[in-house]
Short mmCIF file of C-alpha atoms and ligand atoms in Angstrom, two decimals:
data_model
loop_
_atom_site.label_atom_id
_atom_site.label_comp_id
_atom_site.label_asym_id
_atom_site.label_seq_id
_atom_site.Cartn_x
_atom_site.Cartn_y
_atom_site.Cartn_z
CA UNK A 2 -24.71 -9.65 -5.56
CA UNK A 3 -24.19 -8.66 -9.20
CA UNK A 4 -22.96 -11.22 -11.77
CA UNK A 5 -19.63 -9.36 -11.82
CA UNK A 6 -19.26 -9.73 -8.07
CA UNK A 7 -20.20 -13.39 -8.30
CA UNK A 8 -17.58 -13.94 -10.96
CA UNK A 9 -14.95 -12.18 -8.89
CA UNK A 10 -15.87 -14.13 -5.77
CA UNK A 11 -15.81 -17.36 -7.75
CA UNK A 12 -12.38 -16.50 -9.11
CA UNK A 13 -11.08 -15.91 -5.61
CA UNK A 14 -12.63 -19.14 -4.37
CA UNK A 15 -11.14 -21.06 -7.29
CA UNK A 16 -7.76 -19.53 -6.53
CA UNK A 17 -8.02 -20.67 -2.94
CA UNK A 18 -9.09 -24.17 -3.97
CA UNK A 19 -6.18 -24.60 -6.32
CA UNK A 20 -3.52 -23.21 -4.03
CA UNK A 21 -4.22 -25.18 -0.87
CA UNK A 22 -1.92 -24.15 1.93
CA UNK A 23 0.00 -22.10 -0.65
CA UNK A 24 2.96 -23.23 -2.65
CA UNK A 25 5.67 -21.34 -0.81
CA UNK A 26 7.66 -24.54 -0.46
CA UNK A 27 8.66 -24.03 -4.10
CA UNK A 28 11.43 -21.57 -3.41
CA UNK A 29 12.05 -20.10 -6.83
CA UNK A 30 8.94 -19.99 -8.96
CA UNK A 31 9.79 -18.34 -12.27
CA UNK A 32 8.46 -14.84 -12.89
CA UNK A 33 5.18 -14.75 -14.79
CA UNK A 34 4.38 -12.52 -17.76
CA UNK A 35 2.01 -10.60 -15.47
CA UNK A 36 4.84 -9.49 -13.21
CA UNK A 37 7.65 -9.14 -15.70
CA UNK A 38 8.00 -5.43 -16.24
CA UNK A 39 4.58 -4.27 -15.02
CA UNK A 40 5.88 -0.70 -15.09
CA UNK A 41 7.21 -1.19 -18.59
CA UNK A 42 3.73 -2.37 -19.61
CA UNK A 43 1.72 0.44 -18.01
CA UNK A 44 4.10 3.38 -17.58
CA UNK A 45 3.31 6.30 -15.32
CA UNK A 46 -0.05 6.05 -13.58
CA UNK A 47 -2.62 8.79 -13.72
CA UNK A 48 -6.22 9.29 -12.73
CA UNK A 49 -9.10 9.24 -15.20
CA UNK A 50 -12.36 9.95 -13.42
CA UNK A 51 -12.48 7.57 -10.47
CA UNK A 52 -10.06 5.07 -12.04
CA UNK A 53 -6.31 4.73 -12.23
CA UNK A 54 -5.00 4.20 -15.73
CA UNK A 55 -1.65 3.59 -17.36
CA UNK A 56 0.08 5.69 -20.00
CA UNK A 57 -2.12 4.13 -22.70
CA UNK A 58 -5.34 5.01 -20.86
CA UNK A 59 -6.23 1.44 -19.90
CA UNK A 60 -7.31 0.84 -16.26
CA UNK A 61 -4.60 -0.50 -13.97
CA UNK A 62 -5.26 -2.47 -10.79
CA UNK A 63 -2.19 -3.48 -8.79
CA UNK A 64 -1.81 -6.07 -6.03
CA UNK A 65 1.14 -6.06 -3.67
CA UNK A 66 2.55 -5.77 -0.21
CA UNK A 67 3.41 -3.04 2.26
CA UNK A 68 6.43 -3.24 4.48
CA UNK A 69 5.88 -2.51 8.17
CA UNK A 70 7.23 0.67 9.80
CA UNK A 71 10.83 1.30 8.72
CA UNK A 72 12.23 1.48 12.27
CA UNK A 73 10.89 -1.72 13.87
CA UNK A 74 10.41 -5.42 13.09
CA UNK A 75 10.33 -4.74 9.36
CA UNK A 76 13.75 -3.06 9.22
CA UNK A 77 15.78 -6.19 8.39
CA UNK A 78 13.61 -6.83 5.33
CA UNK A 79 14.23 -3.45 3.69
CA UNK A 80 16.53 -4.77 0.98
CA UNK A 81 16.54 -5.61 -2.72
CA UNK A 82 16.40 -9.37 -2.14
CA UNK A 83 13.04 -9.16 -0.39
CA UNK A 84 11.66 -6.80 -3.05
CA UNK A 85 12.72 -9.28 -5.72
CA UNK A 86 11.23 -12.18 -3.76
CA UNK A 87 7.89 -10.39 -3.37
CA UNK A 88 7.85 -9.77 -7.10
CA UNK A 89 8.95 -13.26 -8.08
CA UNK A 90 7.19 -15.46 -5.52
CA UNK A 91 4.21 -13.32 -4.48
CA UNK A 92 3.65 -11.81 -7.95
CA UNK A 93 3.49 -8.38 -6.32
CA UNK A 94 3.22 -5.56 -8.82
CA UNK A 95 3.47 -2.88 -6.15
CA UNK A 96 5.55 -2.50 -2.98
CA UNK A 97 4.97 0.09 -0.26
CA UNK A 98 7.78 1.50 1.86
CA UNK A 99 6.51 3.25 5.03
CA UNK A 100 8.96 5.78 6.45
CA UNK A 101 8.11 5.74 10.17
CA UNK A 102 8.09 9.38 11.23
CA UNK A 103 7.38 10.49 14.79
CA UNK A 104 7.17 7.30 16.79
CA UNK A 105 10.14 5.92 18.70
CA UNK A 106 13.28 5.58 16.54
CA UNK A 107 11.50 7.07 13.53
CA UNK A 108 12.74 9.43 10.86
CA UNK A 109 12.54 12.52 13.08
CA UNK A 110 14.94 10.87 15.57
CA UNK A 111 17.09 8.86 13.18
CA UNK A 112 16.73 10.27 9.67
CA UNK A 113 19.73 8.61 8.02
CA UNK A 114 19.01 4.98 8.89
CA UNK A 115 15.29 5.20 8.08
CA UNK A 116 15.90 7.07 4.83
CA UNK A 117 18.49 4.48 3.79
CA UNK A 118 16.00 1.64 4.32
CA UNK A 119 13.28 3.30 2.27
CA UNK A 120 15.58 4.31 -0.58
CA UNK A 121 17.02 0.77 -0.75
CA UNK A 122 13.52 -0.54 -1.36
CA UNK A 123 12.67 2.22 -3.84
CA UNK A 124 15.86 1.63 -5.81
CA UNK A 125 15.17 -2.13 -5.86
CA UNK A 126 11.58 -1.61 -7.02
CA UNK A 127 12.76 0.58 -9.89
CA UNK A 128 15.30 -2.07 -10.89
CA UNK A 129 12.61 -4.80 -10.65
CA UNK A 130 10.13 -2.76 -12.73
CA UNK A 131 7.41 -2.79 -10.09
CA UNK A 132 5.54 0.21 -8.69
CA UNK A 133 6.57 1.58 -5.31
CA UNK A 134 4.84 3.83 -2.80
CA UNK A 135 7.01 6.22 -0.79
CA UNK A 136 4.88 6.53 2.34
CA UNK A 137 5.14 9.32 4.96
CA UNK A 138 3.91 7.00 7.71
CA UNK A 139 2.53 9.47 10.21
CA UNK A 140 -0.72 9.94 12.14
CA UNK A 141 -0.28 13.69 12.62
CA UNK A 142 1.69 14.84 9.61
CA UNK A 143 0.16 18.32 9.84
CA UNK A 144 2.60 18.87 12.73
CA UNK A 145 5.56 17.87 10.55
CA UNK A 146 4.81 19.65 7.30
CA UNK A 147 8.22 21.34 7.06
CA UNK A 148 9.98 18.00 7.34
CA UNK A 149 7.54 16.42 4.86
CA UNK A 150 8.12 19.20 2.34
CA UNK A 151 11.90 18.76 2.60
CA UNK A 152 11.64 14.97 2.34
CA UNK A 153 9.29 14.87 -0.65
CA UNK A 154 11.29 17.57 -2.44
CA UNK A 155 14.31 15.32 -2.06
CA UNK A 156 12.35 12.26 -3.25
CA UNK A 157 10.96 14.16 -6.26
CA UNK A 158 14.46 15.26 -7.24
CA UNK A 159 15.84 11.73 -6.91
CA UNK A 160 12.95 9.75 -8.33
CA UNK A 161 10.44 12.01 -10.11
CA UNK A 162 11.54 10.88 -13.56
CA UNK A 163 10.72 7.22 -12.81
CA UNK A 164 7.19 6.03 -13.70
CA UNK A 165 7.41 3.53 -10.78
CA UNK A 166 7.03 6.16 -8.09
CA UNK A 167 3.86 6.95 -6.11
CA UNK A 168 4.07 9.53 -3.32
CA UNK A 169 1.88 8.86 -0.25
CA UNK A 170 2.10 12.07 1.74
CA UNK A 171 -0.01 11.27 4.83
CA UNK A 172 -0.61 7.67 5.83
CA UNK A 173 -3.42 7.81 8.38
CA UNK A 174 -4.68 11.09 9.88
CA UNK A 175 -5.68 10.19 13.41
CA UNK A 176 -9.19 10.54 14.79
CA UNK A 177 -10.05 14.17 15.52
CA UNK A 178 -8.17 15.67 12.59
CA UNK A 179 -10.48 17.12 9.96
CA UNK A 180 -10.09 17.20 6.21
CA UNK A 181 -10.79 20.92 5.84
CA UNK A 182 -8.73 22.20 8.77
CA UNK A 183 -5.83 19.75 9.02
CA UNK A 184 -5.35 17.32 6.15
CA UNK A 185 -6.26 19.33 3.06
CA UNK A 186 -4.05 22.37 3.89
CA UNK A 187 -1.15 20.03 4.67
CA UNK A 188 -1.72 18.15 1.41
CA UNK A 189 -1.84 21.36 -0.61
CA UNK A 190 1.50 22.44 0.85
CA UNK A 191 3.27 19.13 0.23
CA UNK A 192 1.74 18.65 -3.23
CA UNK A 193 2.94 22.14 -4.24
CA UNK A 194 6.48 21.21 -3.19
CA UNK A 195 6.39 17.94 -5.18
CA UNK A 196 4.86 19.55 -8.25
CA UNK A 197 7.56 22.25 -8.30
CA UNK A 198 9.96 19.39 -9.15
CA UNK A 199 7.87 16.48 -10.46
CA UNK A 200 4.89 17.60 -12.54
CA UNK A 201 3.28 14.28 -13.16
CA UNK A 202 3.70 11.25 -10.83
CA UNK A 203 0.71 10.00 -8.86
CA UNK A 204 0.23 11.37 -5.32
CA UNK A 205 -2.04 9.59 -2.81
CA UNK A 206 -3.44 11.35 0.24
CA UNK A 207 -4.66 9.86 3.50
CA UNK A 208 -8.17 10.67 4.66
CA UNK A 209 -9.57 11.42 8.14
CA UNK A 210 -10.13 8.78 10.81
CA UNK A 211 -7.21 6.55 9.80
CA UNK A 212 -7.96 6.73 6.06
CA UNK A 213 -11.60 5.79 6.26
CA UNK A 214 -13.44 9.06 5.51
CA UNK A 215 -12.78 9.01 1.79
CA UNK A 216 -16.28 10.38 1.21
CA UNK A 217 -15.41 13.57 3.11
CA UNK A 218 -12.29 14.12 1.01
CA UNK A 219 -14.17 13.32 -2.20
CA UNK A 220 -16.74 16.00 -1.42
CA UNK A 221 -13.99 18.64 -1.14
CA UNK A 222 -11.29 17.39 -3.51
CA UNK A 223 -7.78 18.62 -4.06
CA UNK A 224 -7.21 20.56 -7.27
CA UNK A 225 -4.20 18.58 -8.48
CA UNK A 226 -5.14 16.42 -11.51
CA UNK A 227 -3.13 13.37 -10.44
CA UNK A 228 -4.25 12.66 -6.88
CA UNK A 229 -6.00 9.60 -5.43
CA UNK A 230 -7.45 9.22 -1.93
CA UNK A 231 -6.29 6.59 0.53
CA UNK A 232 -8.69 3.93 1.84
CA UNK A 233 -7.54 1.45 4.50
CA UNK A 234 -9.52 -1.55 5.63
CA UNK A 235 -8.90 -4.30 8.17
CA UNK A 236 -11.28 -7.12 7.41
CA UNK A 237 -12.10 -8.01 11.02
CA UNK A 238 -13.07 -4.43 11.87
CA UNK A 239 -14.31 -2.77 8.67
CA UNK A 240 -17.27 -4.13 6.75
CA UNK A 241 -20.15 -2.88 4.64
CA UNK A 242 -20.28 0.51 6.39
CA UNK A 243 -16.82 1.41 5.14
CA UNK A 244 -17.57 0.09 1.66
CA UNK A 245 -20.59 2.41 1.60
CA UNK A 246 -18.26 5.37 2.26
CA UNK A 247 -15.91 4.15 -0.46
CA UNK A 248 -18.78 3.78 -2.91
CA UNK A 249 -19.96 7.31 -2.10
CA UNK A 250 -16.46 8.65 -2.79
CA UNK A 251 -16.26 6.76 -6.09
CA UNK A 252 -19.67 8.12 -7.07
CA UNK A 253 -18.38 11.62 -6.38
CA UNK A 254 -15.62 10.88 -8.90
CA UNK A 255 -12.75 10.29 -6.49
CA UNK A 256 -10.12 7.68 -7.39
CA UNK A 257 -9.25 5.50 -4.38
CA UNK A 258 -6.10 3.56 -3.50
CA UNK A 259 -5.99 0.88 -0.79
CA UNK A 260 -2.42 1.37 0.42
CA UNK A 261 -3.11 -0.92 3.41
CA UNK A 262 -5.48 -3.77 4.01
CA UNK A 263 -5.36 -6.43 6.69
CA UNK A 264 -6.82 -9.90 7.07
CA UNK A 265 -7.57 -9.31 10.77
CA UNK A 266 -8.70 -6.43 12.97
CA UNK A 267 -7.42 -2.86 12.82
CA UNK A 268 -4.87 -3.43 15.59
CA UNK A 269 -3.12 -6.07 13.46
CA UNK A 270 -4.38 -8.74 15.84
CA UNK A 271 -7.39 -11.02 16.17
CA UNK A 272 -8.53 -13.83 13.90
CA UNK A 273 -8.32 -13.82 10.12
CA UNK A 274 -11.78 -12.93 8.76
CA UNK A 275 -11.97 -14.76 5.43
CA UNK A 276 -15.63 -13.93 4.80
CA UNK A 277 -14.94 -10.22 5.14
CA UNK A 278 -11.75 -10.42 3.05
CA UNK A 279 -13.76 -12.13 0.29
CA UNK A 280 -16.34 -9.33 0.33
CA UNK A 281 -13.61 -6.70 0.17
CA UNK A 282 -11.81 -8.46 -2.68
CA UNK A 283 -15.03 -8.64 -4.68
CA UNK A 284 -15.46 -4.88 -4.07
CA UNK A 285 -11.88 -4.14 -5.11
CA UNK A 286 -12.26 -6.25 -8.27
CA UNK A 287 -15.48 -4.52 -9.18
CA UNK A 288 -13.96 -1.05 -8.81
CA UNK A 289 -10.47 -1.97 -10.07
CA UNK A 290 -8.80 -0.74 -6.89
CA UNK A 291 -5.09 -1.25 -6.26
CA UNK A 292 -4.03 -2.59 -2.89
CA UNK A 293 -1.14 -3.53 -0.56
CA UNK A 294 -1.37 -6.09 2.23
CA UNK A 295 -0.13 -5.03 5.69
CA UNK A 296 2.63 -6.13 6.16
CA UNK A 297 6.21 -7.41 5.81
CA UNK A 298 7.37 -7.79 9.41
CA UNK A 299 7.91 -10.62 11.86
CA UNK A 300 6.22 -9.50 15.07
CA UNK A 301 4.13 -12.13 16.81
CA UNK A 302 0.74 -10.79 15.71
CA UNK A 303 -1.76 -11.77 13.03
CA UNK A 304 -0.97 -9.19 10.36
CA UNK A 305 2.77 -9.94 10.19
CA UNK A 306 3.31 -12.03 7.04
CA UNK A 307 6.36 -13.91 8.33
CA UNK A 308 7.59 -15.57 11.49
CA UNK A 309 10.93 -14.77 13.13
CA UNK A 310 12.38 -17.82 11.36
CA UNK A 311 12.08 -16.04 8.02
CA UNK A 312 15.35 -15.06 6.42
CA UNK A 313 16.09 -11.37 5.91
CA UNK A 314 16.60 -11.86 2.18
CA UNK A 315 13.38 -13.61 1.13
CA UNK A 316 13.40 -17.20 -0.20
CA UNK A 317 10.86 -17.95 2.52
CA UNK A 318 9.60 -21.49 2.98
CA UNK A 319 5.97 -22.24 3.73
CA UNK A 320 6.86 -22.64 7.43
CA UNK A 321 8.28 -19.12 7.49
CA UNK A 322 4.96 -17.58 6.47
CA UNK A 323 2.27 -16.78 9.03
CA UNK A 324 -1.30 -17.91 8.31
CA UNK A 325 -2.05 -14.33 7.21
CA UNK A 326 1.04 -14.34 5.00
CA UNK A 327 0.02 -17.57 3.29
CA UNK A 328 -3.49 -16.24 2.71
CA UNK A 329 -2.38 -12.84 1.42
CA UNK A 330 0.18 -14.47 -0.88
CA UNK A 331 -2.54 -16.64 -2.43
CA UNK A 332 -4.81 -13.64 -2.99
CA UNK A 333 -2.05 -11.50 -4.49
CA UNK A 334 -0.91 -14.30 -6.79
CA UNK A 335 -4.53 -14.78 -7.84
CA UNK A 336 -5.26 -11.11 -8.52
CA UNK A 337 -4.31 -11.50 -12.16
CA UNK A 338 -4.72 -7.94 -13.41
MG1 MG B 421 7.53 12.51 -12.89
#
């Protein structure tokens, strides 16, 4: 372990010590300087080598939360009040809004209601001056490229002038899809459509095997100058082997973005693995990665940050948070970058 890693691990441990059981019972903690106007402070994000930097060229490392799929247990939380609560109480500097695509009741079946949820969150994030990821939440987006092109063209027209916006064009390519044959050609098509309207906002692209094979993408990168590659980890499932792939990608010069991480296993279930989370957080500190915890929803499984008792407009009490929610909140509040 390098001194840097030790320092990061110590910082996390100290954070945990001094926020025992989390302080969610304080319902309206005032905003901190770190979260007031993070977008005003950093401006539009762009890549510089394997780092993300702000408009002034300084590295930026964001900590925040992803909503769950737009059509299911997360739907009632897609509103400005929850965005503001995540900023104010969780100190989130980034919010992710996953537009559920092809699964039951997703965007392909019910475009209007799912689009309305995502745009409510995007509009609220812009007003709150936090970053926001517009996520095409699909495991086989290469089959829906026409719809993705139309959607992201619309998003670029509506939002491309805002520095808050990050486009995530393919959440998790499922096992069996390859970078060269499936994901890269899809990404080139969707990126071309976005760039015809919005020349400059950051685009993040999922990588094969549920956004784990970042090394494969890094070895055959996209030509666009403002693209980062998506890395997902679930602490109970993914350990040093996945960090080795991430390190290889970084060494190849690829910027990475952790648009999802979980405290438990990759199914969203199983025990919280604090040892593994600690190792991942040290890694993310060392490499200044940005990250979103999965997720804002109230299903009865480990990864859901709230219980069904939680109000739809935030102002959650400690009892409303799941164990994973309490833990993630402490880590996000302690990120401090
Ligand atoms: Mg723009």
